[in-house]
Amino acid sequence: MKVESFKQVLLRKSLSDDLRSFISSADEDTISNFVLETLEKSKHLNTNEMVKHFGSDLATSKKLRDMMYDHISHHATRYNSALKAGNRELAGKHASRVMLSLFLMEKLTKDIQGDHTGGTMRASFVDPKAWERNLYTEPKAADDESKGSDIYNPISYFKTHVQGVGRFFSDPKKWSFLQQSPHFSHAKSLDDEHVGGWPIEKIKINDRHVHIDDDHFSSGEYELHPLDEHPIMSHSVIDKPNKKLTPQDVEKYIGDSINFGDTYISSKSEKRYKPLGQELGQNPASIKTGSVHHETTPLDLNLHREISKAGSMTADQSMNALKQTMADAANKAKSDQNKKTAWEAERTRRQSNPPVTESSDDMAARLAALVSGKK
Amino acid sequence: MLDKLLKNINELVRRNSHFLEQNPELFSAIEDRLYTAVLAEDALKKAKKERRKHEGLHEYTSEEMSQMQPFMDKGFSEIEAFELARGSYHGLDKRSKGYKRPSSKGQDQTSFILSKDLDPAEPSEALLNALKEHMPSFLRPFDKDIDPEIAPIRATSAGLSNDSLKRFKSDAENHRKNLETSGASEDEIEDAMHDFKKQWHSNPENMQGVIGDAQKNTKLHQENHDKYHNRLKEELSAILGADVIDPDLDTTSGQEAIQDIGGYSDEDEGSYGVAQFSTPQQQFASDPRNKQYIDKLKQEHQPKQQAEPAAIKAPEAPAAEMPTSTQDDSAAAAAPKKSIDQHLSPEQNTRLQHVKTVIRRKGVK
């Protein structure tokens, strides 16, 4: 196959005459610079000095790498248990911490200058942009009738661009879009598996699935992980633009990170961190747990692919979609309340008689009784 | 491997014949398993053959080796050196013809797993470096000639200074290697590495290097950011101040437009490089499809635009002197740019700006 030049491809794909005239007159280098620049901006890949320093720490310390893995699994389990208790606000708080560390991983490993961890860390996860799109589906004002009210008209709906993992909300409740099905406008690019809620259980750190403890019972309070005390773990530090960075910031960061190491990494301190694998006595979670968002109604991919081919929805289809969203919202509210009451009953029961851990001998006896009873 | 499996299955069938008679669907499962095993056996044989073809152990003669040796010294692998010694490099072509990329979809699972071993040998670093020269410039990651007005992020990343961080990394790696060879446990290494980090940063020379790097980098970021935004401002003002021309009626050539303003043409006429006088900004402004957007832009930026004409009109006072000093060619040659700017009306001034931008963009001298 003969390889087309970049310019030819762009000329073939551009729709407007303005763009075509610009492309035909400009050099290939300038066009490619424009394109690459926009791509880099869209990925937020402009890491600052502090993140680079953290990358060098990760390259040297295995304990810090384990902490990174544990941090995500800590918040993912609490996210799961909070959802089970019907507490969406708490779940949102934990989800924001998961997103923060994934954002940090992106900044560390996918920078324009290469991998800052020296190849010691890598993360893989499903991009949450298709789910985030659900936030911006409100139509524009009613007086703007010229653009039409069809929901497949991108001008009337897509006001802002999605940011994915790098998104920061002051209101943690907004993260509840993770529990919805992905937006239909991404139907072309979505995998057939990812039509339910955002697959948090598919996060992999160093080819190891994140450990989500399904038996964890939510305490109802926001529990932080030791790594959250690290100076890097805030959105303002990770996403600080390079042009606003002062040398005092870097100096302060280095001092704080050394203090963190004194408390959690050095063997002299009492708070010394034990990785999750050491506590469990084995390598945790090499197998993924079941779906966390198993309750969300999946997106009908085939239907939406047909609609996008046809160009617009029929009246029946739009009515059905509206009905379904209404029914989903009502179901959510009901199930949340049921979960909350169940969780409170369970908590009072646990407070009155705390759970007794079963010894291995008892367990064997119980199993034997079960087997004999069946026969 | 297949013989072992058959023996095992025979034994199993003999032992559990009664159970199998009751559950006939198990036979189909066993059949499937056998089928895949046979496939795997075939695939293995093929794989061994192909591997021998591509990477296999072709015994080089002493003559060939002597020819290959200079390339091997430069860091090329054996196959690459063999191909290079023959005078032409066909290795990659050969491999790419015979090699099909494995995909998980629409392919048997066993063959997919086995074909992973069939990956052609990775090219050596020396070969990659040699190929870099033939790479188109837009694929090169760090080109130092990137214009910061267009791509500030890429331009800065080419010029960042990370010497102190690199030094810290190499020092830490060496320290860790020394600890590992001495046979320390993991916890001890963690402790020692933390102490090393403390010591390294407590050294004022190292810390000065870190801070100096940070200062340099922020300065570079700021400068390139400013350059980029200044260009945007220039273009915005050019769009907002452009004469809106109906594109169907506009037939003025580049030379005529420049002569309108008071410019002169060179002897070779092609030097302007403009077939029709309409800058990209003017074309954008006169397009009826962009009217809504330009109105929005005017609402946001017009107050700044209104302030500028007053600033231009202010130095008009010395303009009265110019027509009188007709014969003073030396003074005109000393400051030609200023004199032209002052004599122009605002409309002509904007046109001059367009021409300047066109010349700058097209690289006409």
XYZ file of C-alpha atoms in Angstrom:
740
model
C 0.000 0.000 0.000
C 1.320 3.417 -0.864
C 1.519 5.743 2.105
C -0.323 8.997 1.679
C 1.222 12.172 2.975
C -0.255 13.764 6.058
C -1.374 16.733 4.019
C -3.293 14.595 1.538
C -5.142 12.808 4.319
C -6.165 16.111 5.882
C -7.287 17.514 2.537
C -9.387 14.447 1.890
C -11.047 14.594 5.312
C -11.585 18.337 5.741
C -15.099 19.506 5.027
C -14.889 23.277 4.907
C -13.277 25.263 2.080
C -11.473 27.539 4.528
C -9.651 24.651 6.075
C -8.822 23.232 2.681
C -7.299 26.476 1.457
C -5.315 26.799 4.674
C -4.020 23.251 4.460
C -3.054 23.518 0.813
C -1.083 26.711 1.405
C 0.659 25.788 4.670
C 3.780 23.685 5.123
C 3.541 20.142 6.370
C 5.620 21.048 9.388
C 3.331 23.854 10.526
C 0.229 21.692 10.130
C 1.763 18.838 12.067
C 2.855 21.250 14.779
C -0.707 22.539 15.099
C -2.139 19.036 15.243
C 0.386 17.696 17.728
C -0.029 20.731 19.940
C -3.771 20.293 20.167
C -3.375 16.589 20.839
C -0.968 17.269 23.675
C -3.247 19.881 25.155
C -6.169 17.480 25.034
C -4.171 14.972 27.066
C -2.923 17.471 29.687
C 0.547 16.129 29.106
C 2.604 18.983 30.419
C 4.026 17.723 33.670
C 5.581 20.110 36.138
C 8.799 19.784 38.135
C 7.131 18.416 41.256
C 5.543 15.501 39.422
C 8.904 14.737 37.821
C 10.526 14.606 41.263
C 7.811 12.258 42.476
C 8.531 10.060 39.455
C 12.174 9.807 40.464
C 11.066 8.793 43.979
C 8.846 6.068 42.528
C 11.742 4.748 40.454
C 13.888 4.270 43.550
C 11.386 3.135 46.194
C 9.385 -0.079 45.879
C 7.375 0.753 48.975
C 6.076 3.922 47.374
C 5.014 1.931 44.313
C 3.113 -0.487 46.533
C 1.508 2.453 48.305
C 0.335 3.810 44.980
C -1.373 0.493 44.205
C -2.859 0.277 47.709
C -4.137 3.847 47.528
C -6.300 3.078 44.521
C -7.552 -0.221 45.920
C -8.276 1.393 49.323
C -10.507 4.048 47.784
C -12.050 1.649 45.255
C -13.203 -0.727 48.016
C -14.669 2.142 50.014
C -16.376 3.441 46.886
C -17.951 0.022 46.394
C -19.091 -0.293 50.011
C -20.478 3.248 50.066
C -22.552 2.476 46.987
C -23.857 -0.627 48.713
C -24.912 1.534 51.664
C -26.723 3.935 49.328
C -24.380 6.816 50.182
C -23.580 8.458 46.858
C -21.862 11.492 48.328
C -19.285 9.378 50.166
C -18.820 7.259 47.046
C -18.122 10.419 45.071
C -15.448 11.486 47.541
C -13.639 8.172 47.197
C -14.054 8.202 43.410
C -12.377 11.601 43.265
C -9.312 10.178 45.049
C -9.153 7.238 42.625
C -9.318 9.646 39.712
C -6.618 11.820 41.239
C -4.101 9.008 41.438
C -4.980 7.852 37.909
C -4.433 11.426 36.745
C -1.051 11.407 38.445
C -0.179 8.147 36.699
C -1.079 9.671 33.325
C 1.067 12.706 34.007
C 3.967 10.504 35.067
C 3.938 7.970 32.276
C 2.509 9.678 29.191
C 4.400 12.941 29.130
C 5.862 14.372 25.931
C 9.322 13.933 27.476
C 8.746 10.241 28.116
C 8.217 8.114 31.191
C 9.322 9.846 34.404
C 9.170 6.659 36.485
C 11.870 4.965 34.447
C 9.476 2.256 33.265
C 8.680 1.053 36.792
C 5.021 2.047 36.777
C 2.240 1.711 34.239
C -1.512 1.999 34.570
C -4.297 0.886 32.281
C -7.962 1.742 32.645
C -11.043 2.524 30.609
C -11.265 6.227 29.774
C -14.226 7.770 31.677
C -14.876 10.448 29.035
C -17.863 8.614 27.572
C -19.471 8.606 31.033
C -18.512 12.201 31.815
C -20.398 13.326 28.712
C -23.627 12.640 30.629
C -22.993 15.810 32.637
C -23.361 18.113 29.641
C -26.542 16.873 28.059
C -28.747 19.778 29.079
C -30.282 21.609 26.094
C -29.587 25.282 25.517
C -32.090 28.030 26.308
C -35.530 27.749 24.728
C -35.255 31.021 22.803
C -32.392 29.631 20.743
C -34.720 27.886 18.330
C -32.593 28.308 15.239
C -30.428 25.367 16.187
C -33.325 22.984 16.703
C -34.102 20.819 19.680
C -32.957 17.514 18.261
C -30.733 15.814 20.808
C -28.500 14.529 18.049
C -27.565 18.058 17.097
C -24.107 18.480 18.597
C -24.300 22.272 18.652
C -27.263 22.339 21.005
C -25.742 19.851 23.429
C -21.984 19.687 23.545
C -21.092 22.909 25.239
C -17.850 21.949 26.897
C -15.182 19.381 26.240
C -14.694 16.415 28.522
C -11.525 16.060 30.555
C -11.672 12.453 31.678
C -9.452 11.579 34.588
C -8.147 15.115 35.004
C -11.543 16.558 35.907
C -11.864 18.267 39.298
C -15.196 18.862 41.021
C -15.658 20.802 44.227
C -18.931 18.929 44.637
C -18.164 15.190 44.986
C -21.771 14.270 44.173
C -21.080 15.049 40.533
C -18.993 11.905 40.222
C -22.255 9.941 40.238
C -22.144 9.923 36.436
C -19.810 6.952 36.837
C -22.843 4.939 37.911
C -24.759 5.725 34.723
C -24.399 4.049 31.379
C -22.067 5.832 28.931
C -23.375 8.577 26.670
C -24.814 7.423 23.348
C -22.671 9.818 21.340
C -19.682 7.548 22.061
C -21.503 4.477 20.745
C -19.117 4.122 17.810
C -15.970 4.020 19.880
C -17.266 2.033 22.866
C -16.382 -1.590 23.486
C -19.299 -4.002 23.620
C -18.340 -4.867 27.204
C -18.386 -1.298 28.503
C -22.058 -0.399 28.232
C -22.901 -0.359 31.952
C -21.373 1.811 34.676
C -17.720 2.808 34.506
C -15.674 -0.402 35.005
C -13.636 0.632 38.042
C -12.639 -3.007 38.564
C -10.699 -2.950 35.282
C -8.036 -0.587 36.586
C -4.650 -2.254 36.345
C -1.454 -1.071 37.974
C 1.647 -2.849 36.698
C -0.553 -5.491 35.024
C -2.228 -6.281 38.338
C -5.936 -5.742 38.840
C -6.887 -3.395 41.635
C -7.947 -5.169 44.820
C -11.618 -4.453 45.607
C -12.677 -6.092 48.862
C -16.319 -7.007 48.270
C -16.944 -7.870 51.957
C -15.919 -4.447 53.236
C -18.638 -2.796 55.335
C -18.867 0.970 55.021
C -18.325 2.896 58.258
C -20.180 5.876 56.812
C -17.147 8.134 57.214
C -14.540 9.392 54.774
C -11.416 7.327 55.460
C -8.167 8.491 53.944
C -5.143 6.414 52.983
C -1.657 7.276 54.323
C -0.547 8.265 50.822
C -3.148 11.040 50.877
C -0.788 12.891 53.246
C 1.891 13.030 50.557
C 2.330 16.600 49.252
C 1.833 15.464 45.647
C -1.675 14.177 46.328
C -3.678 17.283 45.542
C -5.103 18.535 42.303
C -3.520 21.965 42.678
C -0.016 20.450 42.852
C -0.344 17.887 40.078
C -2.059 20.241 37.658
C -0.087 23.381 38.516
C 0.851 25.085 35.223
C 4.570 25.295 34.573
C 4.575 29.010 33.890
C 3.229 29.735 37.383
C 5.630 27.454 39.222
C 8.045 29.210 41.582
C 11.301 27.725 42.933
C 9.858 28.051 46.439
C 7.105 25.614 45.428
C 9.679 23.017 44.397
C 11.727 23.551 47.543
C 8.669 23.203 49.766
C 7.564 20.083 47.914
C 10.939 18.390 48.390
C 10.961 19.225 52.107
C 7.432 17.895 52.562
C 8.170 14.698 50.659
C 11.203 14.050 52.893
C 9.007 14.552 55.965
C 6.510 12.088 54.521
C 9.301 9.553 54.060
C 10.379 10.081 57.678
C 6.947 9.060 58.954
C 5.872 6.346 56.515
C 8.968 4.851 54.879
C 11.757 5.049 57.448
C 11.964 2.056 59.797
C 12.605 4.340 62.786
C 9.065 5.682 62.933
C 6.106 3.841 64.450
C 3.747 4.766 61.635
C 5.838 2.826 59.125
C 3.660 1.640 56.247
C 2.982 -2.033 55.602
C 1.874 -2.779 52.049
C -1.403 -4.601 51.503
C 0.348 -7.647 50.080
C 2.395 -8.052 53.266
C -0.659 -7.837 55.527
C -2.598 -10.411 53.540
C 0.487 -12.581 53.299
C 0.252 -12.932 49.558
C -0.006 -11.086 46.289
C -3.426 -9.425 46.381
C -5.909 -9.310 43.555
C -4.300 -10.888 40.585
C -7.866 -11.789 39.579
C -10.441 -9.084 39.055
C -13.522 -8.876 41.201
C -17.034 -8.793 39.807
C -18.593 -5.686 38.347
C -19.098 -2.894 40.871
C -21.861 -1.184 38.916
C -23.945 -4.245 38.217
C -27.254 -2.396 38.704
C -27.042 0.139 35.881
C -29.142 -0.556 32.821
C -26.741 -1.047 29.924
C -26.729 1.187 26.871
C -28.353 -0.313 23.779
C -25.388 -0.032 21.434
C -27.066 -1.482 18.355
C -29.987 0.917 18.607
C -27.739 3.960 18.865
C -25.489 2.827 16.042
C -28.587 2.543 13.843
C -29.762 5.988 14.888
C -26.405 7.593 14.190
C -26.495 6.059 10.698
C -30.010 7.366 10.071
C -29.059 10.811 11.408
C -31.913 11.416 13.824
C -34.287 9.699 16.225
C -37.862 8.824 15.445
C -40.577 10.113 17.759
C -41.181 6.684 19.299
C -37.518 6.177 19.998
C -37.164 9.530 21.723
C -40.277 8.843 23.826
C -38.936 5.463 24.851
C -35.582 6.974 25.779
C -37.268 9.609 27.900
C -39.425 7.031 29.650
C -36.427 4.890 30.402
C -34.433 7.743 31.910
C -37.402 8.691 34.110
C -37.845 5.111 35.246
C -34.123 4.792 35.971
C -34.123 7.918 38.111
C -37.138 6.703 40.113
C -35.558 3.280 40.608
C -32.319 4.842 41.768
C -34.000 6.925 44.437
C -35.984 3.925 45.691
C -33.041 1.560 45.780
C -30.895 4.156 47.545
C -33.415 4.485 50.346
C -33.787 0.727 50.701
C -30.019 0.356 50.848
C -29.695 3.067 53.463
C -32.227 1.457 55.780
C -30.601 -1.949 55.339
C -27.165 -0.478 56.016
C -28.335 1.282 59.202
C -29.937 -1.925 60.491
C -26.726 -3.817 59.773
C -24.645 -1.170 61.535
C -26.753 -1.284 64.699
C -26.567 -5.074 64.656
C -22.795 -4.959 64.325
C -22.461 -2.424 67.126
C -24.524 -4.567 69.524
C -22.744 -7.845 68.712
C -19.515 -7.477 66.780
C -18.747 -10.192 64.206
C -16.725 -13.148 65.485
C -13.981 -14.381 63.227
C -14.323 -18.078 62.579
C -11.358 -20.311 63.332
C -10.220 -22.817 60.732
C -11.244 -25.812 62.855
C -14.782 -24.451 63.274
C -15.005 -23.825 59.597
C -13.953 -27.384 58.814
C -16.502 -28.758 61.259
C -19.269 -26.624 59.767
C -18.382 -27.718 56.262
C -18.342 -31.362 57.318
C -21.779 -30.951 58.861
C -23.076 -29.379 55.690
C -21.747 -32.157 53.512
C -23.104 -34.917 55.730
C -26.478 -33.189 55.934
C -26.746 -33.106 52.160
C -26.035 -36.777 51.788
C 2.865 -33.800 24.435
C 0.031 -35.233 22.350
C 0.945 -38.814 23.271
C 0.807 -37.978 26.959
C -2.591 -36.376 26.577
C -3.968 -39.391 24.683
C -2.723 -41.758 27.375
C -4.341 -39.677 30.079
C -7.639 -39.563 28.221
C -7.570 -43.308 27.628
C -7.130 -43.955 31.314
C -9.863 -41.529 32.243
C -12.298 -43.078 29.801
C -11.529 -46.578 31.043
C -12.034 -45.627 34.666
C -15.201 -43.607 34.242
C -16.894 -45.479 31.399
C -20.071 -45.939 33.430
C -20.289 -42.239 34.229
C -19.607 -41.237 30.615
C -22.414 -43.399 29.300
C -24.813 -41.479 31.465
C -23.463 -38.080 30.363
C -22.805 -38.209 26.603
C -22.225 -34.445 26.318
C -18.809 -34.909 27.939
C -17.631 -36.702 24.792
C -17.992 -33.550 22.753
C -15.976 -31.612 25.333
C -13.174 -34.179 25.150
C -13.305 -34.061 21.388
C -12.876 -30.300 21.460
C -9.909 -30.557 23.767
C -8.241 -33.104 21.466
C -8.898 -30.973 18.430
C -7.224 -27.930 20.005
C -4.287 -30.055 21.113
C -3.727 -31.283 17.566
C -3.940 -27.732 16.289
C -1.397 -26.621 18.844
C 0.981 -29.369 17.758
C 0.736 -28.296 14.129
C 1.181 -24.658 14.990
C 4.291 -25.445 17.030
C 5.881 -27.241 14.116
C 5.126 -24.317 11.821
C 6.465 -21.873 14.336
C 9.740 -23.735 14.642
C 10.125 -23.784 10.872
C 9.438 -20.096 10.485
C 11.686 -19.165 13.316
C 14.508 -21.085 11.699
C 13.848 -19.171 8.498
C 13.843 -15.719 10.036
C 16.010 -15.683 13.085
C 17.225 -19.188 12.889
C 20.638 -20.285 13.175
C 22.114 -19.698 9.807
C 25.803 -20.534 10.111
C 27.856 -17.681 8.786
C 31.092 -18.398 6.999
C 34.299 -16.747 8.144
C 34.230 -14.405 5.124
C 30.726 -13.288 5.959
C 31.675 -12.781 9.573
C 34.624 -10.624 8.656
C 32.338 -8.463 6.528
C 29.732 -8.284 9.284
C 32.108 -7.440 12.095
C 32.393 -3.652 11.476
C 28.587 -3.347 11.570
C 28.352 -5.488 14.691
C 30.855 -3.215 16.406
C 28.532 -0.287 15.752
C 25.735 -2.044 17.615
C 23.724 -3.721 14.833
C 22.376 -7.198 15.473
C 23.578 -10.253 13.546
C 20.816 -10.327 10.953
C 21.021 -6.602 10.368
C 24.781 -6.761 9.988
C 24.424 -9.637 7.519
C 21.976 -7.655 5.422
C 24.026 -4.490 5.599
C 27.204 -6.309 4.616
C 25.529 -7.472 1.408
C 25.078 -3.835 0.490
C 21.302 -3.589 0.749
C 18.941 -3.885 3.630
C 16.054 -6.221 2.804
C 15.519 -7.666 6.249
C 12.573 -5.581 7.266
C 10.797 -6.019 3.939
C 11.147 -9.763 4.049
C 9.782 -9.969 7.523
C 6.920 -7.643 6.894
C 5.819 -9.669 3.892
C 5.753 -12.990 5.651
C 4.570 -11.682 8.977
C 0.914 -11.243 9.852
C 0.069 -9.274 12.936
C -1.824 -11.457 15.405
C -5.202 -10.211 16.513
C -7.427 -11.616 19.211
C -10.552 -11.366 17.046
C -11.393 -13.930 14.403
C -8.444 -16.164 15.100
C -8.012 -19.444 16.870
C -6.879 -18.920 20.432
C -4.051 -21.424 20.343
C -2.571 -20.041 17.174
C -2.879 -16.534 18.614
C -0.899 -17.469 21.699
C 1.746 -19.267 19.709
C 2.061 -16.510 17.159
C 3.158 -14.158 19.939
C 6.438 -16.033 19.945
C 6.666 -15.410 16.220
C 7.321 -11.695 16.620
C 10.222 -10.721 14.411
C 13.356 -9.707 16.260
C 13.208 -6.139 17.536
C 15.411 -3.747 15.606
C 18.548 -2.709 17.424
C 19.074 0.844 18.637
C 21.768 1.409 16.046
C 19.330 0.569 13.264
C 16.666 2.852 14.725
C 19.176 5.699 14.890
C 20.180 5.030 11.313
C 16.546 5.122 10.216
C 15.913 8.384 12.049
C 17.643 10.338 9.317
C 15.052 9.169 6.826
C 12.200 10.093 9.130
C 9.979 13.002 8.061
C 10.542 16.017 10.251
C 7.017 16.107 11.645
C 7.500 12.710 13.236
C 10.661 13.694 15.093
C 9.852 14.227 18.745
C 12.191 17.100 19.532
C 12.906 19.330 16.618
C 14.778 22.391 17.773
C 13.390 24.547 14.987
C 9.836 24.455 16.289
C 8.204 27.863 16.213
C 7.030 28.771 19.743
C 4.395 31.067 18.234
C 2.606 28.025 16.867
C 3.515 25.186 19.220
C 4.620 26.533 22.619
C 4.462 23.230 24.484
C 6.608 21.364 21.992
C 9.030 24.244 21.693
C 9.550 24.420 25.445
C 9.914 20.695 25.898
C 12.791 20.781 23.412
C 14.665 23.309 25.506
C 13.962 22.261 29.098
C 16.889 21.680 31.438
C 16.646 18.613 33.650
C 20.314 18.093 34.463
C 19.975 18.046 38.253
C 17.123 15.545 38.200
C 19.045 13.312 35.811
C 22.072 13.469 38.117
C 19.925 12.526 41.113
C 18.443 9.590 39.249
C 21.795 8.201 38.143
C 23.305 8.665 41.623
C 20.331 6.927 43.242
C 20.499 4.027 40.793
C 24.179 3.514 41.452
C 23.570 3.606 45.214
C 20.784 1.070 44.913
C 22.890 -1.268 42.791
C 25.669 -1.132 45.344
C 23.210 -1.988 48.113
C 21.751 -4.893 46.141
C 25.157 -6.397 45.446
C 26.047 -6.136 49.149
C 23.072 -8.404 49.917
C 20.882 -6.083 51.976
C 17.218 -6.917 52.550
C 14.435 -4.906 50.928
C 13.551 -2.997 54.069
C 17.150 -2.049 54.631
C 17.413 -0.838 51.046
C 14.270 1.294 51.480
C 15.754 2.860 54.605
C 19.094 3.480 52.980
C 17.530 4.988 49.884
C 15.460 7.356 52.002
C 18.588 8.452 53.871
C 20.373 8.894 50.551
C 17.592 11.166 49.307
C 17.874 13.268 52.457
C 21.638 13.574 52.146
C 21.566 14.390 48.463
C 19.071 17.211 48.955
C 20.805 18.555 52.064
C 23.859 19.282 49.906
C 23.499 22.991 48.975
C 25.111 22.518 45.558
C 22.552 19.911 44.518
C 19.669 21.948 45.867
C 20.870 25.031 44.004
C 20.933 22.985 40.808
C 17.350 21.854 41.375
C 16.114 25.372 42.051
C 18.092 26.820 39.145
C 16.565 24.297 36.774
C 13.089 25.138 38.024
C 13.718 28.857 37.522
C 15.033 28.370 34.001
C 12.149 26.146 33.022
C 9.437 28.462 34.338
C 11.064 31.380 32.504
C 11.117 29.426 29.249
C 7.482 28.401 29.713
C 6.445 32.002 30.354
C 8.316 33.371 27.343
C 6.927 30.853 24.883
C 3.445 31.226 26.316
C 3.630 34.979 25.811
C 4.873 34.599 22.245
C 1.987 32.285 21.434
C -0.634 34.613 22.898
C 0.840 37.677 21.235
C 0.463 35.977 17.875
C -3.155 35.174 18.712
C -3.759 38.822 19.627
C -2.201 40.016 16.376
C -4.367 37.747 14.308
C -7.467 38.705 16.250
C -6.857 42.386 15.623
C -6.209 41.622 11.958
C -9.525 39.794 11.679
C -11.529 42.455 13.506
C -9.953 45.333 11.585
C -10.155 43.667 8.169
C -12.042 45.219 5.269
C -14.874 42.898 4.503
C -14.703 42.177 0.790
C -17.181 40.235 -1.240
C -15.028 37.323 -2.431
C -16.759 37.180 -5.831
C -15.899 40.803 -6.656
C -12.383 40.793 -5.263
C -10.015 40.604 -8.210
C -7.117 42.741 -7.034
C -3.748 41.097 -7.303
C -1.069 41.143 -4.635
C 1.033 43.669 -6.569
C -1.833 46.076 -7.036
C -2.665 45.918 -3.361
C 0.885 46.705 -2.373
C 1.050 49.531 -4.890
C -2.168 50.902 -3.377
C -0.456 51.247 -0.076
C 2.588 52.834 -1.598
C 4.879 49.857 -2.020
C 6.919 49.121 -5.138
C 7.393 45.950 -7.129
C 10.608 44.060 -7.603
C 12.066 43.294 -11.000
C 11.119 39.662 -10.838
C 7.383 39.661 -10.445
C 6.998 36.268 -8.886
C 8.673 37.397 -5.691
C 5.380 38.383 -4.050
C 3.969 34.893 -4.251
C 0.391 36.135 -3.891
C -2.062 35.414 -6.662
C -5.003 37.291 -5.181
C -4.955 39.915 -2.515
C -6.834 38.430 0.387
C -5.081 37.438 3.575
C -6.368 34.412 5.468
C -7.694 36.795 8.103
C -9.526 38.895 5.559
C -10.897 35.804 3.876
C -12.098 34.580 7.247
C -13.692 37.930 8.056
C -15.483 38.239 4.727
C -16.958 34.748 4.833
C -20.686 35.050 5.639
C -20.612 31.769 7.560
C -18.306 33.272 10.190
C -20.405 36.366 10.753
C -21.964 35.130 13.973
C -18.618 34.212 15.445
C -17.001 37.501 14.463
C -19.870 39.457 16.018
C -19.255 37.562 19.228
C -15.554 38.339 19.025
C -16.320 42.031 18.492
C -18.520 42.112 21.559
C -15.720 40.695 23.661
C -12.773 42.636 22.247
C -14.157 45.831 20.716
C -13.436 48.188 23.656
C -9.737 47.415 23.256
C -9.984 47.981 19.507
C -11.578 51.393 19.865
C -8.718 52.593 22.035
C -6.065 51.728 19.446
C -6.954 54.162 16.574
C -6.512 57.096 18.936
C -3.015 55.885 19.695
C -2.232 55.647 15.997
C -3.619 59.105 15.220
C -1.617 60.815 17.927
C 1.791 60.781 16.157
C 0.282 62.344 13.032
C 1.667 65.757 13.935
C 5.166 65.294 12.440
C 3.562 64.089 9.233
C 3.242 67.671 8.046
C 6.997 67.976 7.791
C 7.453 65.050 5.470
C 6.101 66.419 2.140
C 8.270 69.499 2.458
C 11.512 67.561 2.823
C 11.246 66.013 -0.634
C 14.921 65.768 -1.425
C 16.109 64.284 1.853
C 16.646 60.729 0.655
C 19.137 59.823 3.336
C 16.658 60.553 6.133
C 13.993 58.463 4.392
C 16.450 55.596 4.003
C 17.421 55.789 7.675
C 13.870 55.326 8.940
C 11.731 54.026 6.069
C 9.295 51.997 8.149
C 8.235 54.817 10.415
C 7.688 57.264 7.601
C 5.415 54.895 5.690
C 3.345 54.060 8.716
C 2.723 57.646 9.606
C 1.440 58.663 6.193
C -1.146 55.969 5.866
C -4.803 56.207 6.626
C -6.130 53.627 9.145
C -7.535 51.523 6.298
C -4.233 51.469 4.485
C -2.484 50.711 7.730
C -4.548 47.584 8.271
C -3.849 46.514 4.694
C -0.148 46.935 5.300
C -0.465 44.703 8.325
C -2.137 42.039 6.207
C 0.616 42.171 3.656
C 3.204 41.906 6.375
C 1.530 38.857 7.854
C 1.230 37.236 4.424
C 4.864 37.864 3.721
C 5.844 36.516 7.092
C 3.703 33.379 6.711
C 4.771 32.602 3.165
C 8.409 33.312 3.804
C 8.686 35.844 0.947
C 11.673 38.172 1.169
